[in-house]
Every structure is written in C-alpha cells, then in structure tokens.
C-alpha cells in the first residue's frame, strides 16, 4: 500500500517535470580565444539557469516569452585558451529536480602580436613602496570582482567609450628588455586630455579610485559577469556605488598612472576573464 502510494506520488511529480529537452542553449557556430560571445538559454520555468564553461560560471536570469522562458548571457574565452572545442553546460534547478544540458562548440584560434621593447631599467623596476601599493590595490580589485552583481543591466548593445582610434590592441604580449609582461588586458584608445568618456553599458560603479598603474580608474559592474574598466583618467566623475546609464559621461581622458601620454585604456572582463572589447562595440544579438 505504502509502495503504491509512493509510486503514485512519483508519477504525479514526474508529470510536473518539464519535458525532456525543455532546457536549450543557443551557441554561436564558432568561438575565439580572447573574445566574448552571446549565448541564449531557453527553459520551461522561471528559475535562473547556471551556465558553466572552462571553469567559469554565471547565473542567467530568464524572463517569460511566448514559448517559455529565455535568458541572454555573455560568455568569453581567455586569450590563452588552446583547446579545439569548448563545452558549455546549462544547469537549471527547479522545484522537482535538476535539468542539465551540455553542448560543444569549435574554437578558432587567434594569434596575438608580440612587441619587443628596450626600456631604461628605471621605468621597469619598481620600489618596494610602489609594489606594496600595487599589491594592496590589486587585492581590493580582486575582492570586488569576486562578488559580482547578479542582475543583468546590459542589453547586448554596447557603446564605444571614446571615438578615438586604437593605439594598442588587446592581447599584445610586450617584452621589456626580453622579459615578458602580462599581455595587454584591454585596448588603448586615442583621445586628448579632457575628452569625455562614456559608460559602455548601464551598471553600478564598484571601484572609483586612484591606482598606481591605472591612475584614476573606474570599474563598472553591468551584472551577470560583465565588468568594464576605464584607466588613466584626468577626471573621475562618478563615485563607488553610483548607478550609471549606458552612455553617461563617467570621466575624462587623461594620463594618470604609469603612462607616457593621454589615452583611454579600456578593458572588459566577462566572469573575470579579460576579452577584446572591440568586437563588442558592434555586437548584435
Ligand atoms: Zn592599455
């Protein structure tokens, strides 16, 4: 009798489980190292879907459409990703259980440029005081980046923060006197001191500070793993905690920090991985 009751409950529960295959992910045909890419998730319930890929993850909010629920995500691969394919897994935990689906996509590999420079030692070697300051700033940035905002404030159409052309592209590996440095984590855009800088998307200012390397810097969290970074500003026009709208002027181009001339170093991170911002300015979804 008890067994039959249990069976009956099971049958009732099963009938409430969304049909197999209700969880879907739409991936691009190919993805590239150092680039971001859009993914759309489809499900039968209003629960967020967790996307996992390359040891990264992001929870995706879904909203109701004509045919169930849909959510938009921006994922990315690091510059040095070398595998031939990428697996993306979607996990949806609803009231009755867990739905999981994995899809793979081929990876195209881009080779990033190397740049060898001879520089005077005094510009490369830092004092202990400067290094300590840098490490403290880095630790603070890490703390903020480890607690990203969950709700998506971006809409998939991103603004180029200044119109100036590129003076140094993303991903360039610089060698100073033969020693490798960290690859360029963003793009340098030309601009005269005082040129207004626009927010790449709507979001919340998480860091507005003056850092040793970056000078006057702002980190804007756009939610669901997307963060934009603006460095070397002459003027910072926002404060930590401020909500900003896409296109809002957040600062002015300058030459603060460790730079030789005015420009905007602009970076984008997706789930804490730096990507080339340039393809995103014209990205459509
Ligand atoms: Zn730069």
CSV table of C-alpha atoms and ligand atoms in Angstrom, one decimal:
chain,number,residue,atom,x,y,z
A,1,UNK,CA,0.0,0.0,0.0
A,2,UNK,CA,2.7,2.4,1.0
A,3,UNK,CA,4.7,1.4,-2.0
A,4,UNK,CA,1.8,2.1,-4.3
A,5,UNK,CA,1.3,5.5,-2.7
A,6,UNK,CA,5.0,6.3,-3.2
A,7,UNK,CA,4.7,5.3,-6.8
A,8,UNK,CA,1.6,7.4,-7.3
A,9,UNK,CA,3.4,10.4,-5.8
A,10,UNK,CA,6.3,9.8,-8.1
A,11,UNK,CA,4.0,9.7,-11.2
A,12,UNK,CA,2.4,12.9,-10.2
A,13,UNK,CA,5.8,14.6,-9.6
A,14,UNK,CA,7.1,13.3,-12.9
A,15,UNK,CA,4.2,14.7,-14.8
A,16,UNK,CA,5.2,18.2,-13.4
A,17,UNK,CA,8.8,17.9,-14.6
A,18,UNK,CA,9.3,19.9,-17.7
A,19,UNK,CA,9.5,17.7,-20.8
A,20,UNK,CA,13.0,16.4,-21.6
A,21,UNK,CA,14.8,18.8,-23.9
A,22,UNK,CA,13.0,21.8,-22.4
A,23,UNK,CA,16.3,23.2,-21.5
A,24,UNK,CA,18.2,24.5,-24.5
A,25,UNK,CA,21.3,26.7,-25.2
A,26,UNK,CA,21.9,28.5,-28.5
A,27,UNK,CA,25.6,28.9,-29.1
A,28,UNK,CA,27.4,30.7,-32.0
A,29,UNK,CA,28.9,28.5,-34.8
A,30,UNK,CA,32.4,29.1,-33.5
A,31,UNK,CA,34.0,30.9,-30.6
A,32,UNK,CA,37.5,32.5,-30.3
A,33,UNK,CA,40.2,32.8,-27.7
A,34,UNK,CA,40.2,36.3,-26.1
A,35,UNK,CA,36.7,37.0,-27.3
A,36,UNK,CA,33.2,37.2,-25.8
A,37,UNK,CA,30.2,35.5,-27.3
A,38,UNK,CA,26.4,35.6,-26.7
A,39,UNK,CA,24.5,32.6,-25.5
A,40,UNK,CA,20.7,32.3,-25.3
A,41,UNK,CA,19.1,29.9,-22.9
A,42,UNK,CA,15.6,28.6,-23.2
A,43,UNK,CA,13.7,26.8,-20.4
A,44,UNK,CA,10.2,25.9,-19.2
A,45,UNK,CA,10.4,27.5,-15.8
A,46,UNK,CA,11.2,30.9,-14.2
A,47,UNK,CA,14.3,29.6,-12.3
A,48,UNK,CA,17.7,31.0,-13.2
A,49,UNK,CA,19.9,28.8,-15.3
A,50,UNK,CA,23.5,28.4,-14.3
A,51,UNK,CA,25.9,28.3,-17.3
A,52,UNK,CA,29.3,26.7,-16.8
A,53,UNK,CA,32.2,26.7,-19.2
A,54,UNK,CA,36.0,26.5,-19.0
A,55,UNK,CA,35.9,26.5,-15.1
A,56,UNK,CA,33.9,29.7,-15.2
A,57,UNK,CA,30.2,30.1,-14.4
A,58,UNK,CA,27.5,32.7,-14.5
A,59,UNK,CA,23.8,32.5,-13.3
A,60,UNK,CA,21.5,33.7,-16.0
A,61,UNK,CA,18.1,35.3,-15.3
A,62,UNK,CA,15.3,34.2,-17.6
A,63,UNK,CA,12.1,36.1,-18.5
A,64,UNK,CA,8.8,34.9,-19.9
A,65,UNK,CA,8.3,34.9,-23.6
A,66,UNK,CA,5.6,33.4,-25.9
A,67,UNK,CA,7.3,30.0,-25.7
A,68,UNK,CA,8.5,29.5,-22.2
A,69,UNK,CA,11.4,31.4,-20.7
A,70,UNK,CA,14.5,32.9,-22.3
A,71,UNK,CA,17.7,34.5,-20.9
A,72,UNK,CA,20.7,36.2,-22.5
A,73,UNK,CA,24.3,35.6,-21.4
A,74,UNK,CA,27.7,36.9,-22.4
A,75,UNK,CA,30.5,34.3,-22.0
A,76,UNK,CA,34.1,34.5,-23.0
A,77,UNK,CA,37.3,32.6,-23.6
A,78,UNK,CA,40.7,33.7,-22.2
A,79,UNK,CA,43.4,34.9,-24.6
A,80,UNK,CA,45.4,31.8,-24.0
A,81,UNK,CA,42.7,29.2,-24.4
A,82,UNK,CA,44.2,26.4,-26.5
A,83,UNK,CA,41.6,23.6,-26.7
A,84,UNK,CA,39.9,22.8,-30.0
A,85,UNK,CA,36.4,22.7,-28.6
A,86,UNK,CA,34.5,24.3,-25.8
A,87,UNK,CA,31.8,22.6,-23.7
A,88,UNK,CA,29.0,24.8,-22.3
A,89,UNK,CA,26.8,23.3,-19.7
A,90,UNK,CA,23.4,24.7,-18.6
A,91,UNK,CA,22.0,23.6,-15.2
A,92,UNK,CA,18.5,24.5,-14.1
A,93,UNK,CA,17.4,23.6,-10.6
A,94,UNK,CA,13.6,23.8,-10.4
A,95,UNK,CA,11.2,22.6,-7.7
A,96,UNK,CA,11.2,19.0,-8.8
A,97,UNK,CA,14.8,18.4,-9.8
A,98,UNK,CA,17.7,19.4,-11.9
A,99,UNK,CA,17.9,19.7,-15.7
A,100,UNK,CA,21.3,19.7,-17.3
A,101,UNK,CA,22.4,20.0,-20.9
A,102,UNK,CA,25.9,20.3,-22.4
A,103,UNK,CA,26.8,21.4,-25.9
A,104,UNK,CA,30.1,21.9,-27.5
A,105,UNK,CA,31.3,24.4,-30.0
A,106,UNK,CA,34.5,24.6,-32.1
A,107,UNK,CA,37.2,27.1,-31.1
A,108,UNK,CA,39.0,29.3,-33.7
A,109,UNK,CA,42.4,30.3,-32.5
A,110,UNK,CA,43.7,33.9,-32.9
A,111,UNK,CA,47.4,34.5,-32.6
A,112,UNK,CA,48.1,37.7,-30.7
A,113,UNK,CA,51.0,40.0,-31.6
A,114,UNK,CA,54.3,40.2,-29.7
A,115,UNK,CA,56.1,43.5,-29.1
A,116,UNK,CA,59.8,43.7,-28.0
A,117,UNK,CA,60.9,47.0,-26.4
A,118,UNK,CA,64.1,48.2,-24.9
A,119,UNK,CA,63.4,50.4,-21.9
A,120,UNK,CA,65.5,52.1,-19.3
A,121,UNK,CA,65.6,50.0,-16.2
A,122,UNK,CA,64.3,52.7,-14.0
A,123,UNK,CA,61.0,52.6,-15.9
A,124,UNK,CA,60.6,48.8,-15.4
A,125,UNK,CA,61.8,48.3,-11.8
A,126,UNK,CA,59.6,49.5,-9.0
A,127,UNK,CA,60.4,50.5,-5.5
A,128,UNK,CA,59.1,48.3,-2.6
A,129,UNK,CA,56.7,51.1,-1.7
A,130,UNK,CA,55.2,51.2,-5.2
A,131,UNK,CA,54.9,47.4,-5.3
A,132,UNK,CA,53.2,47.2,-1.9
A,133,UNK,CA,50.8,49.9,-3.0
A,134,UNK,CA,50.1,48.0,-6.2
A,135,UNK,CA,49.5,44.7,-4.4
A,136,UNK,CA,47.1,46.3,-2.0
A,137,UNK,CA,45.1,47.8,-4.9
A,138,UNK,CA,45.1,44.5,-6.7
A,139,UNK,CA,43.8,42.7,-3.6
A,140,UNK,CA,41.0,45.2,-3.3
A,141,UNK,CA,40.1,44.8,-7.0
A,142,UNK,CA,40.0,41.0,-6.6
A,143,UNK,CA,37.7,41.3,-3.6
A,144,UNK,CA,35.2,43.4,-5.6
A,145,UNK,CA,35.4,41.1,-8.7
A,146,UNK,CA,34.8,38.0,-6.6
A,147,UNK,CA,31.4,39.5,-5.6
A,148,UNK,CA,29.8,40.4,-8.9
A,149,UNK,CA,26.3,41.7,-9.2
A,150,UNK,CA,23.8,39.1,-10.4
A,151,UNK,CA,21.1,41.1,-12.2
A,152,UNK,CA,21.8,41.9,-15.8
A,153,UNK,CA,21.9,45.7,-16.5
A,154,UNK,CA,23.3,45.4,-20.1
A,155,UNK,CA,21.1,44.8,-23.1
A,156,UNK,CA,23.6,43.4,-25.6
A,157,UNK,CA,24.3,46.6,-27.4
A,158,UNK,CA,27.5,48.3,-26.1
A,159,UNK,CA,28.9,51.8,-26.5
A,160,UNK,CA,32.4,52.6,-27.5
A,161,UNK,CA,33.5,54.9,-24.6
A,162,UNK,CA,35.6,57.3,-26.8
A,163,UNK,CA,35.6,57.6,-30.6
A,164,UNK,CA,39.5,57.7,-30.9
A,165,UNK,CA,41.3,55.1,-32.9
A,166,UNK,CA,43.2,52.1,-31.4
A,167,UNK,CA,46.9,52.8,-30.5
A,168,UNK,CA,47.5,49.4,-28.9
A,169,UNK,CA,45.2,46.5,-29.4
A,170,UNK,CA,44.0,43.8,-26.9
A,171,UNK,CA,46.2,40.8,-26.2
A,172,UNK,CA,49.6,42.2,-27.3
A,173,UNK,CA,52.4,40.4,-25.4
A,174,UNK,CA,55.0,43.0,-24.5
A,175,UNK,CA,58.6,42.1,-23.7
A,176,UNK,CA,60.6,44.7,-21.8
A,177,UNK,CA,64.4,44.1,-22.3
A,178,UNK,CA,63.5,40.5,-23.2
A,179,UNK,CA,61.3,39.9,-20.2
A,180,UNK,CA,57.6,39.0,-20.9
A,181,UNK,CA,55.0,41.2,-19.3
A,182,UNK,CA,51.3,40.5,-18.7
A,183,UNK,CA,49.5,40.5,-22.1
A,184,UNK,CA,47.6,43.8,-22.8
A,185,UNK,CA,44.4,43.3,-20.9
A,186,UNK,CA,42.4,45.9,-22.8
A,187,UNK,CA,42.6,48.3,-25.7
A,188,UNK,CA,44.2,51.7,-25.8
A,189,UNK,CA,42.0,54.3,-27.5
A,190,UNK,CA,43.4,57.7,-28.6
A,191,UNK,CA,42.0,60.8,-27.0
A,192,UNK,CA,43.1,64.2,-26.0
A,193,UNK,CA,43.1,65.1,-22.3
A,194,UNK,CA,39.6,66.1,-21.3
A,195,UNK,CA,37.8,64.0,-23.9
A,196,UNK,CA,34.5,62.8,-22.3
A,197,UNK,CA,34.4,59.0,-21.6
A,198,UNK,CA,31.0,57.3,-21.9
A,199,UNK,CA,29.8,54.2,-19.9
A,200,UNK,CA,29.9,51.2,-22.1
A,201,UNK,CA,26.6,49.9,-20.7
A,202,UNK,CA,24.3,50.6,-17.7
A,203,UNK,CA,25.6,49.4,-14.4
A,204,UNK,CA,26.9,50.2,-10.9
A,205,UNK,CA,30.3,51.8,-10.2
A,206,UNK,CA,32.2,49.3,-8.0
A,207,UNK,CA,35.6,51.0,-7.9
A,208,UNK,CA,36.3,54.7,-8.4
A,209,UNK,CA,39.9,55.3,-7.2
A,210,UNK,CA,43.4,56.3,-8.0
A,211,UNK,CA,45.7,53.4,-8.6
A,212,UNK,CA,49.5,53.2,-9.1
A,213,UNK,CA,49.4,51.7,-12.6
A,214,UNK,CA,45.9,52.6,-13.8
A,215,UNK,CA,45.8,56.2,-12.4
A,216,UNK,CA,42.2,57.4,-11.9
A,217,UNK,CA,40.2,54.3,-12.6
A,218,UNK,CA,36.6,53.2,-12.6
A,219,UNK,CA,35.3,49.6,-12.6
A,220,UNK,CA,31.6,49.4,-13.6
A,221,UNK,CA,29.7,46.2,-12.9
A,222,UNK,CA,27.0,45.6,-15.6
A,223,UNK,CA,25.7,42.5,-13.9
A,224,UNK,CA,25.7,38.8,-14.9
A,225,UNK,CA,29.5,38.7,-15.1
A,226,UNK,CA,30.2,41.8,-17.3
A,227,UNK,CA,32.5,44.5,-16.0
A,228,UNK,CA,34.1,47.4,-17.8
A,229,UNK,CA,37.3,49.2,-16.8
A,230,UNK,CA,38.4,52.7,-17.6
A,231,UNK,CA,42.0,53.8,-16.8
A,232,UNK,CA,44.4,56.8,-16.7
A,233,UNK,CA,41.5,59.4,-16.5
A,234,UNK,CA,42.3,63.0,-15.8
A,235,UNK,CA,38.9,63.4,-14.1
A,236,UNK,CA,36.7,60.9,-12.4
A,237,UNK,CA,33.1,62.0,-12.5
A,238,UNK,CA,31.5,59.0,-10.6
A,239,UNK,CA,31.7,57.5,-7.1
A,240,UNK,CA,31.7,54.0,-5.8
A,241,UNK,CA,28.1,52.8,-5.5
A,242,UNK,CA,26.7,55.2,-8.2
A,243,UNK,CA,24.3,53.7,-10.7
A,244,UNK,CA,25.2,54.8,-14.3
A,245,UNK,CA,23.3,54.7,-17.5
A,246,UNK,CA,24.7,53.5,-20.8
A,247,UNK,CA,26.4,56.5,-22.5
A,248,UNK,CA,26.6,58.6,-19.3
A,249,UNK,CA,29.9,60.5,-19.1
A,250,UNK,CA,31.8,58.9,-16.2
A,251,UNK,CA,35.2,60.7,-16.6
A,252,UNK,CA,37.7,62.4,-18.9
A,253,UNK,CA,40.6,61.1,-20.8
A,254,UNK,CA,44.0,61.7,-19.2
A,255,UNK,CA,47.5,60.4,-18.5
A,256,UNK,CA,47.3,59.5,-14.8
A,257,UNK,CA,49.1,56.4,-13.5
A,258,UNK,CA,52.1,54.7,-15.3
A,259,UNK,CA,51.7,56.1,-18.8
A,260,UNK,CA,53.6,58.2,-21.2
A,261,UNK,CA,50.7,60.1,-22.8
A,262,UNK,CA,47.0,60.7,-22.6
A,263,UNK,CA,44.7,57.8,-23.8
A,264,UNK,CA,42.0,55.6,-22.5
A,265,UNK,CA,42.9,52.1,-21.6
A,266,UNK,CA,39.6,50.4,-21.8
A,267,UNK,CA,39.0,46.8,-20.5
A,268,UNK,CA,36.1,44.4,-20.5
A,269,UNK,CA,36.0,41.3,-18.2
A,270,UNK,CA,33.5,38.5,-18.5
A,271,UNK,CA,33.3,36.3,-15.4
A,272,UNK,CA,36.7,37.7,-14.5
A,273,UNK,CA,38.4,36.9,-17.8
A,274,UNK,CA,39.7,39.8,-19.9
A,275,UNK,CA,38.5,39.9,-23.5
A,276,UNK,CA,39.0,42.1,-26.6
A,277,UNK,CA,36.4,44.9,-26.2
A,278,UNK,CA,36.5,46.0,-29.9
A,279,UNK,CA,34.2,43.2,-31.3
A,280,UNK,CA,31.6,44.1,-28.7
A,281,UNK,CA,31.0,47.7,-29.9
A,282,UNK,CA,29.2,46.5,-33.0
A,283,UNK,CA,27.9,43.3,-31.5
A,284,UNK,CA,24.3,42.4,-32.2
A,285,UNK,CA,22.2,39.7,-30.8
B,1,LIG,ZN1,46.4,49.7,-22.2
